[in-house]
Amino acid sequence: MAHAYTPGLKVKRFAMVSKTRRLPIPGEVLVKEGDIVTHDQVVARTQVPGEIHLINVANALGVDPEEMGPFMLKKLKEQVAKNELIAKRSSFFGLFKSFVYAPADGTIELISEVTGQVALREPYVPVEITAYIPGKVVHMTPRQGVTVRTAAALVQGIFGVGGEAHADLRMVATTPDEVLTPEKIDSSCEGKVLVGGSLVTGEALVKAVKTGVKGIVVGGVEDEDLIRFLGYEIGVAITGQEETGLTLIITEGFGKMKMPHRTFTLLKSFDGREASINGATQIRAGVIRPEIVIALRDAEVKGLVEEAEETSGGMAPGTPIRVIRDPYFGAIGRVASLPVELQVVETESDVRVVEIELEDGRRVIVPRANVEIIEE
């Protein structure tokens, strides 16, 4: 039987999800292997050095670097406040005066009588890393971080913006082809992750932020609405650092695109349950998918193996797939057959193809490179 491997999105009712939580620089790890942690629990923390400001004091005072020492009002390692006087010089019996002020709060880290520079470091910035998902600490690296693992339902999206958040899921669509409009958002949506259908409008995004919605999961969004919402066009870099007021996860693509029935049904089955979401997306090397992670209760995983195996076989008849290029972009279906013979496509190239039975019953043939597996 012919097979072809294509990496794809995961839409799984059960998966063992592991997240490594690592500090940007060495610090203190607050938990140990075997500990059970919650979403918001701080698992590691550190202090990131503040920004350095170089001040050319000698030049400002009009003296040679080796002469500036007597004019310094602050000593090495001394703390100063923003706009506080750090150096002063009077000349011609006090008729002319020169002053140097601190550009920020901080500590004097260097006074160089070679360059005439004074280095002022802003206060250290505390950084805390939370668990993000509830689960068990399965690995701990001293001074660096931990890995947390949990049994969960997992849904990956095509594209997202906004960072990590967690909140209860709230279904605001009754069918996967509904449009999420402002009328569907009210005060009861505050602090929730809303699950819509085929599209979220730009007006709905604005109202969601004003209402205090934490996240939105929906099939599609118009690119013009997204640009207006963000205030700029998304480039090719990784997303997830946007300060949008909420996290947006698109499961299908741009435009009005019906959320797959299986994805919609899975999310609906967890209506009211707490979920961890992250809109971070990277489509180049080292692919990062936006995700919704819903930790499972013990009773829900009873009878399942402790370690879930990732899909590794490839396409075969019956495999659920998504078309990722026109003319059937975004269409969901299952592999009907995998013809062995090469076929000529519109580009006049000979390629391997796959026959797909779409959700609406149609059968189409597309290049295998134009589809991706949806992991179950």
CSV table of C-alpha atoms in Angstrom, one decimal:
chain,number,residue,atom,x,y,z
A,1,MET,CA,0.0,0.0,0.0
A,2,ALA,CA,1.3,3.5,-0.9
A,3,HIS,CA,2.1,5.8,2.0
A,4,ALA,CA,3.3,9.4,2.1
A,5,TYR,CA,4.3,11.3,5.2
A,6,THR,CA,3.1,14.9,5.6
A,7,PRO,CA,3.5,16.9,8.8
A,8,GLY,CA,0.2,18.4,9.9
A,9,LEU,CA,-2.0,19.9,12.5
A,10,LYS,CA,-2.9,18.0,15.6
A,11,VAL,CA,-6.6,17.8,16.7
A,12,LYS,CA,-6.5,15.2,19.4
A,13,ARG,CA,-8.8,14.2,22.2
A,14,PHE,CA,-5.9,12.6,24.0
A,15,ALA,CA,-2.2,13.5,23.9
A,16,MET,CA,0.7,13.6,26.3
A,17,VAL,CA,1.7,17.3,26.1
A,18,SER,CA,5.1,18.4,27.4
A,19,LYS,CA,6.2,22.0,27.8
A,20,THR,CA,9.7,23.1,28.7
A,21,ARG,CA,9.8,26.3,30.8
A,22,ARG,CA,13.2,27.8,30.6
A,23,LEU,CA,14.6,31.0,32.1
A,24,PRO,CA,16.4,33.5,29.7
A,25,ILE,CA,19.4,33.6,32.0
A,26,PRO,CA,20.3,31.3,35.0
A,27,GLY,CA,18.2,31.9,38.1
A,28,GLU,CA,16.3,29.9,40.7
A,29,VAL,CA,14.0,26.9,40.0
A,30,LEU,CA,11.2,26.8,42.6
A,31,VAL,CA,9.9,23.2,42.0
A,32,LYS,CA,11.4,19.7,41.8
A,33,GLU,CA,10.8,16.6,39.8
A,34,GLY,CA,7.5,14.9,40.7
A,35,ASP,CA,5.8,18.1,41.9
A,36,ILE,CA,2.2,18.8,40.6
A,37,VAL,CA,1.9,22.4,39.3
A,38,THR,CA,-1.0,24.6,38.2
A,39,HIS,CA,-1.4,27.0,35.3
A,40,ASP,CA,-0.3,30.1,37.2
A,41,GLN,CA,2.3,28.5,39.5
A,42,VAL,CA,5.7,30.2,39.2
A,43,VAL,CA,8.2,27.4,38.5
A,44,ALA,CA,11.4,29.5,38.1
A,45,ARG,CA,12.5,33.1,38.5
A,46,THR,CA,15.5,35.3,37.9
A,47,GLN,CA,16.7,38.9,37.7
A,48,VAL,CA,17.6,40.3,34.2
A,49,PRO,CA,20.2,43.1,34.2
A,50,GLY,CA,18.7,46.5,33.4
A,51,GLU,CA,19.7,48.6,30.4
A,52,ILE,CA,23.0,50.3,30.4
A,53,HIS,CA,23.3,54.1,29.8
A,54,LEU,CA,26.7,55.5,28.8
A,55,ILE,CA,27.1,59.2,29.7
A,56,ASN,CA,30.0,61.2,28.3
A,57,VAL,CA,30.5,63.2,31.5
A,58,ALA,CA,34.0,64.6,30.5
A,59,ASN,CA,32.6,66.0,27.3
A,60,ALA,CA,29.5,67.5,29.0
A,61,LEU,CA,31.7,69.2,31.6
A,62,GLY,CA,34.3,70.3,29.1
A,63,VAL,CA,37.3,68.6,30.8
A,64,ASP,CA,39.8,65.9,29.9
A,65,PRO,CA,38.7,62.4,31.0
A,66,GLU,CA,41.5,62.2,33.6
A,67,GLU,CA,40.3,65.5,35.2
A,68,MET,CA,36.7,64.6,35.7
A,69,GLY,CA,37.1,62.8,39.1
A,70,PRO,CA,36.8,65.9,41.3
A,71,PHE,CA,33.5,66.9,39.6
A,72,MET,CA,31.7,63.6,40.2
A,73,LEU,CA,29.0,63.9,42.8
A,74,LYS,CA,28.2,60.2,42.8
A,75,LYS,CA,30.6,57.3,43.5
A,76,LEU,CA,31.0,53.9,42.0
A,77,LYS,CA,28.1,51.5,42.9
A,78,GLU,CA,26.0,54.4,44.3
A,79,GLN,CA,22.3,54.4,43.4
A,80,VAL,CA,20.8,57.4,41.7
A,81,ALA,CA,17.3,58.5,40.7
A,82,LYS,CA,16.3,59.8,37.3
A,83,ASN,CA,17.2,63.4,36.8
A,84,GLU,CA,19.4,63.4,39.9
A,85,LEU,CA,22.6,65.5,39.6
A,86,ILE,CA,25.6,63.2,39.2
A,87,ALA,CA,28.4,65.6,38.1
A,88,LYS,CA,28.9,69.4,38.3
A,89,ARG,CA,31.6,71.9,37.3
A,90,SER,CA,31.9,75.6,37.9
A,91,SER,CA,34.3,77.9,36.1
A,92,PHE,CA,35.3,81.5,36.0
A,93,PHE,CA,34.5,82.0,39.7
A,94,GLY,CA,31.1,80.4,39.3
A,95,LEU,CA,29.9,82.4,36.3
A,96,PHE,CA,29.7,79.3,34.1
A,97,LYS,CA,28.3,76.0,35.4
A,98,SER,CA,27.9,72.6,33.7
A,99,PHE,CA,25.6,69.9,35.1
A,100,VAL,CA,25.1,66.2,34.2
A,101,TYR,CA,21.9,64.5,35.3
A,102,ALA,CA,21.0,60.8,35.5
A,103,PRO,CA,18.9,59.7,32.5
A,104,ALA,CA,17.2,57.0,34.5
A,105,ASP,CA,17.0,55.3,37.9
A,106,GLY,CA,19.9,53.0,38.4
A,107,THR,CA,23.4,52.3,39.8
A,108,ILE,CA,26.7,53.8,38.8
A,109,GLU,CA,28.6,50.8,37.4
A,110,LEU,CA,31.6,52.5,35.8
A,111,ILE,CA,33.5,55.7,36.1
A,112,SER,CA,36.2,55.8,33.4
A,113,GLU,CA,38.9,58.5,33.6
A,114,VAL,CA,40.3,57.0,30.3
A,115,THR,CA,37.2,57.5,28.1
A,116,GLY,CA,35.4,60.1,30.3
A,117,GLN,CA,32.3,57.8,30.3
A,118,VAL,CA,30.1,57.0,33.2
A,119,ALA,CA,28.0,53.8,32.9
A,120,LEU,CA,24.6,53.8,34.6
A,121,ARG,CA,22.7,50.5,34.8
A,122,GLU,CA,19.0,50.5,35.3
A,123,PRO,CA,17.5,48.3,38.1
A,124,TYR,CA,17.4,44.6,37.6
A,125,VAL,CA,14.1,43.3,36.1
A,126,PRO,CA,12.5,40.4,37.8
A,127,VAL,CA,11.4,37.6,35.5
A,128,GLU,CA,9.1,34.8,36.6
A,129,ILE,CA,8.2,31.7,34.5
A,130,THR,CA,4.9,30.0,35.1
A,131,ALA,CA,4.0,26.4,34.4
A,132,TYR,CA,1.5,27.4,31.6
A,133,ILE,CA,-0.2,24.0,31.7
A,134,PRO,CA,-1.2,22.1,34.9
A,135,GLY,CA,0.6,18.9,35.2
A,136,LYS,CA,3.6,17.0,36.7
A,137,VAL,CA,7.2,18.2,36.6
A,138,VAL,CA,9.0,15.4,34.8
A,139,HIS,CA,12.4,17.1,34.5
A,140,MET,CA,14.3,19.8,36.3
A,141,THR,CA,17.5,21.5,35.2
A,142,PRO,CA,19.1,23.4,38.1
A,143,ARG,CA,19.1,27.2,37.6
A,144,GLN,CA,17.5,26.9,34.2
A,145,GLY,CA,14.0,25.5,34.2
A,146,VAL,CA,11.6,22.5,34.1
A,147,THR,CA,9.6,20.3,31.8
A,148,VAL,CA,5.9,19.9,32.7
A,149,ARG,CA,3.8,17.1,31.3
A,150,THR,CA,0.1,16.5,31.3
A,151,ALA,CA,-2.6,14.3,29.6
A,152,ALA,CA,-4.7,16.7,27.5
A,153,ALA,CA,-6.9,17.4,24.5
A,154,LEU,CA,-4.8,19.3,22.0
A,155,VAL,CA,-6.0,21.5,19.0
A,156,GLN,CA,-3.4,23.3,16.8
A,157,GLY,CA,-4.2,26.2,14.6
A,158,ILE,CA,-2.9,27.6,11.3
A,159,PHE,CA,-2.1,31.1,12.6
A,160,GLY,CA,-2.3,33.1,15.8
A,161,VAL,CA,-1.3,36.3,17.5
A,162,GLY,CA,-0.9,37.1,21.2
A,163,GLY,CA,0.9,35.1,23.9
A,164,GLU,CA,0.1,32.6,26.6
A,165,ALA,CA,-3.1,32.7,28.5
A,166,HIS,CA,-5.5,30.4,30.3
A,167,ALA,CA,-9.2,30.7,30.9
A,168,ASP,CA,-12.5,28.7,30.6
A,169,LEU,CA,-13.7,27.9,27.1
A,170,ARG,CA,-17.0,29.4,26.1
A,171,MET,CA,-18.9,28.4,23.0
A,172,VAL,CA,-20.4,31.4,21.3
A,173,ALA,CA,-21.3,29.6,18.1
A,174,THR,CA,-23.8,26.8,17.7
A,175,THR,CA,-22.5,25.6,14.3
A,176,PRO,CA,-19.0,25.6,12.8
A,177,ASP,CA,-20.0,28.0,10.0
A,178,GLU,CA,-21.3,30.8,12.2
A,179,VAL,CA,-19.7,34.2,12.1
A,180,LEU,CA,-18.6,35.7,15.4
A,181,THR,CA,-20.1,39.2,15.5
A,182,PRO,CA,-20.1,41.9,18.3
A,183,GLU,CA,-23.7,40.9,19.2
A,184,LYS,CA,-22.5,37.5,20.4
A,185,ILE,CA,-20.1,39.1,23.0
A,186,ASP,CA,-21.4,40.4,26.3
A,187,SER,CA,-20.3,40.9,29.9
A,188,SER,CA,-20.5,37.2,30.5
A,189,CYS,CA,-17.6,36.7,28.1
A,190,GLU,CA,-15.2,38.6,30.3
A,191,GLY,CA,-12.2,36.5,31.2
A,192,LYS,CA,-13.1,33.7,28.8
A,193,VAL,CA,-11.7,32.0,25.7
A,194,LEU,CA,-14.4,32.3,23.1
A,195,VAL,CA,-14.9,29.6,20.4
A,196,GLY,CA,-16.6,30.8,17.3
A,197,GLY,CA,-17.3,29.3,13.9
A,198,SER,CA,-16.1,30.3,10.4
A,199,LEU,CA,-15.0,33.9,11.0
A,200,VAL,CA,-14.5,36.7,13.6
A,201,THR,CA,-15.2,40.2,12.4
A,202,GLY,CA,-12.9,43.2,13.1
A,203,GLU,CA,-15.7,44.8,15.1
A,204,ALA,CA,-16.0,41.7,17.2
A,205,LEU,CA,-12.2,41.7,17.9
A,206,VAL,CA,-12.4,45.3,19.2
A,207,LYS,CA,-15.4,44.6,21.4
A,208,ALA,CA,-13.8,41.4,22.8
A,209,VAL,CA,-10.8,43.5,24.0
A,210,LYS,CA,-13.1,46.1,25.6
A,211,THR,CA,-15.1,43.3,27.2
A,212,GLY,CA,-12.0,41.7,28.7
A,213,VAL,CA,-12.1,38.5,26.6
A,214,LYS,CA,-8.8,36.5,27.1
A,215,GLY,CA,-8.8,34.6,23.8
A,216,ILE,CA,-10.7,33.8,20.6
A,217,VAL,CA,-10.6,30.5,18.6
A,218,VAL,CA,-12.2,30.7,15.2
A,219,GLY,CA,-11.9,29.3,11.7
A,220,GLY,CA,-10.8,32.4,9.9
A,221,VAL,CA,-10.3,36.2,9.9
A,222,GLU,CA,-10.2,38.7,7.1
A,223,ASP,CA,-6.6,39.9,6.6
A,224,GLU,CA,-7.8,43.5,6.4
A,225,ASP,CA,-9.5,43.2,9.8
A,226,LEU,CA,-6.4,41.6,11.3
A,227,ILE,CA,-4.2,44.5,10.1
A,228,ARG,CA,-6.6,47.1,11.5
A,229,PHE,CA,-6.8,45.2,14.8
A,230,LEU,CA,-3.0,45.0,15.1
A,231,GLY,CA,-2.2,48.3,13.6
A,232,TYR,CA,0.4,46.9,11.2
A,233,GLU,CA,1.0,44.0,8.8
A,234,ILE,CA,2.3,40.7,10.1
A,235,GLY,CA,5.8,39.8,8.7
A,236,VAL,CA,7.5,36.5,8.4
A,237,ALA,CA,8.9,36.5,12.0
A,238,ILE,CA,7.4,34.6,14.8
A,239,THR,CA,4.2,35.9,16.3
A,240,GLY,CA,3.1,35.7,19.9
A,241,GLN,CA,4.6,38.9,21.4
A,242,GLU,CA,1.8,41.2,20.1
A,243,GLU,CA,0.1,43.4,22.8
A,244,THR,CA,-3.4,43.0,21.4
A,245,GLY,CA,-5.3,42.6,24.7
A,246,LEU,CA,-6.2,39.0,23.8
A,247,THR,CA,-4.9,35.9,22.1
A,248,LEU,CA,-6.4,35.0,18.7
A,249,ILE,CA,-6.1,31.5,17.2
A,250,ILE,CA,-7.2,30.8,13.6
A,251,THR,CA,-7.7,27.1,12.9
A,252,GLU,CA,-8.2,27.3,9.1
A,253,GLY,CA,-6.8,30.4,7.4
A,254,PHE,CA,-7.7,33.9,6.1
A,255,GLY,CA,-11.2,34.7,5.0
A,256,LYS,CA,-14.5,33.0,6.0
A,257,MET,CA,-13.5,29.4,6.5
A,258,LYS,CA,-15.7,26.9,8.2
A,259,MET,CA,-14.1,25.3,11.2
A,260,PRO,CA,-13.9,21.5,10.7
A,261,HIS,CA,-16.7,19.6,12.3
A,262,ARG,CA,-14.3,17.4,14.2
A,263,THR,CA,-12.4,20.4,15.6
A,264,PHE,CA,-15.6,22.2,16.5
A,265,THR,CA,-17.1,19.1,18.2
A,266,LEU,CA,-14.0,18.5,20.2
A,267,LEU,CA,-13.9,22.1,21.5
A,268,LYS,CA,-17.6,22.0,22.2
A,269,SER,CA,-17.2,18.9,24.3
A,270,PHE,CA,-15.0,20.9,26.6
A,271,ASP,CA,-17.3,24.0,26.9
A,272,GLY,CA,-16.7,25.5,30.3
A,273,ARG,CA,-13.4,23.8,30.9
A,274,GLU,CA,-10.2,25.6,31.6
A,275,ALA,CA,-7.8,25.8,28.7
A,276,SER,CA,-4.2,27.0,28.1
A,277,ILE,CA,-3.8,28.9,24.8
A,278,ASN,CA,-0.9,30.4,22.9
A,279,GLY,CA,-1.0,32.3,19.6
A,280,ALA,CA,2.8,32.0,18.9
A,281,THR,CA,3.3,31.0,15.2
A,282,GLN,CA,6.4,30.4,13.2
A,283,ILE,CA,6.0,29.0,9.6
A,284,ARG,CA,9.7,28.7,8.7
A,285,ALA,CA,12.3,26.3,10.0
A,286,GLY,CA,11.4,25.2,13.5
A,287,VAL,CA,7.6,25.3,13.0
A,288,ILE,CA,5.6,26.6,15.9
A,289,ARG,CA,1.8,26.2,15.9
A,290,PRO,CA,-0.8,28.2,17.9
A,291,GLU,CA,-2.5,25.8,20.3
A,292,ILE,CA,-5.3,25.1,22.7
A,293,VAL,CA,-4.4,22.7,25.5
A,294,ILE,CA,-7.2,21.3,27.8
A,295,ALA,CA,-5.8,19.2,30.7
A,296,LEU,CA,-7.8,16.0,31.1
A,297,ARG,CA,-9.1,14.6,34.4
A,298,ASP,CA,-7.9,11.3,35.7
A,299,ALA,CA,-11.2,9.7,34.9
A,300,GLU,CA,-11.0,10.8,31.3
A,301,VAL,CA,-7.7,9.1,30.7
A,302,LYS,CA,-8.5,5.9,32.6
A,303,GLY,CA,-7.7,3.0,30.3
A,304,LEU,CA,-5.3,5.0,28.1
A,305,VAL,CA,-1.6,4.4,27.9
A,306,GLU,CA,0.5,6.9,30.0
A,307,GLU,CA,2.7,7.9,27.0
A,308,ALA,CA,0.9,8.8,23.8
A,309,GLU,CA,2.7,8.0,20.6
A,310,GLU,CA,2.8,10.7,18.0
A,311,THR,CA,1.5,9.9,14.5
A,312,SER,CA,4.4,8.7,12.4
A,313,GLY,CA,3.0,6.4,9.8
A,314,GLY,CA,1.8,8.8,7.1
A,315,MET,CA,-1.1,9.0,4.7
A,316,ALA,CA,-3.2,6.0,3.9
A,317,PRO,CA,-6.8,5.6,2.8
A,318,GLY,CA,-9.0,7.1,5.6
A,319,THR,CA,-6.4,9.5,6.9
A,320,PRO,CA,-7.9,12.9,7.7
A,321,ILE,CA,-6.2,15.7,5.8
A,322,ARG,CA,-6.4,19.4,5.0
A,323,VAL,CA,-5.7,21.0,1.6
A,324,ILE,CA,-3.2,23.8,2.1
A,325,ARG,CA,-3.1,25.3,-1.4
A,326,ASP,CA,-5.6,26.6,-4.0
A,327,PRO,CA,-8.0,25.8,-5.5
A,328,TYR,CA,-9.2,23.8,-2.5
A,329,PHE,CA,-7.3,25.7,0.2
A,330,GLY,CA,-8.7,24.9,3.6
A,331,ALA,CA,-10.9,22.0,2.5
A,332,ILE,CA,-11.1,19.1,4.9
A,333,GLY,CA,-11.5,15.5,3.9
A,334,ARG,CA,-10.1,12.0,4.0
A,335,VAL,CA,-7.7,10.1,1.7
A,336,ALA,CA,-9.7,8.1,-0.7
A,337,SER,CA,-6.8,6.6,-2.6
A,338,LEU,CA,-3.1,7.1,-3.3
A,339,PRO,CA,-2.4,6.6,-7.0
A,340,VAL,CA,1.0,5.1,-7.6
A,341,GLU,CA,1.4,6.7,-11.1
A,342,LEU,CA,2.7,10.2,-11.5
A,343,GLN,CA,0.2,12.6,-12.9
A,344,VAL,CA,0.6,15.9,-14.8
A,345,VAL,CA,-0.7,19.0,-12.9
A,346,GLU,CA,-1.4,22.6,-14.1
A,347,THR,CA,2.3,23.5,-13.9
A,348,GLU,CA,2.9,20.7,-16.4
A,349,SER,CA,5.0,18.8,-13.8
A,350,ASP,CA,4.7,15.1,-13.1
A,351,VAL,CA,3.9,14.7,-9.4
A,352,ARG,CA,2.5,12.2,-7.0
A,353,VAL,CA,-1.1,12.9,-6.2
A,354,VAL,CA,-3.8,12.0,-3.6
A,355,GLU,CA,-7.5,11.4,-4.2
A,356,ILE,CA,-9.5,13.1,-1.4
A,357,GLU,CA,-13.1,12.7,-0.4
A,358,LEU,CA,-14.1,16.1,0.9
A,359,GLU,CA,-16.6,16.7,3.7
A,360,ASP,CA,-19.3,17.6,1.2
A,361,GLY,CA,-18.9,14.3,-0.6
A,362,ARG,CA,-16.9,15.5,-3.6
A,363,ARG,CA,-13.8,13.7,-4.7
A,364,VAL,CA,-10.9,15.7,-5.9
A,365,ILE,CA,-7.3,14.9,-6.9
A,366,VAL,CA,-4.5,17.2,-5.7
A,367,PRO,CA,-0.7,16.9,-5.4
A,368,ARG,CA,0.4,15.2,-2.2
A,369,ALA,CA,2.6,18.3,-1.4
A,370,ASN,CA,-0.6,20.3,-1.2
A,371,VAL,CA,-2.1,18.6,1.8
A,372,GLU,CA,-1.2,18.0,5.4
A,373,ILE,CA,-2.2,15.3,7.8
A,374,ILE,CA,-4.6,16.2,10.6
A,375,GLU,CA,-3.4,14.1,13.6
A,376,GLU,CA,-6.2,12.3,15.5
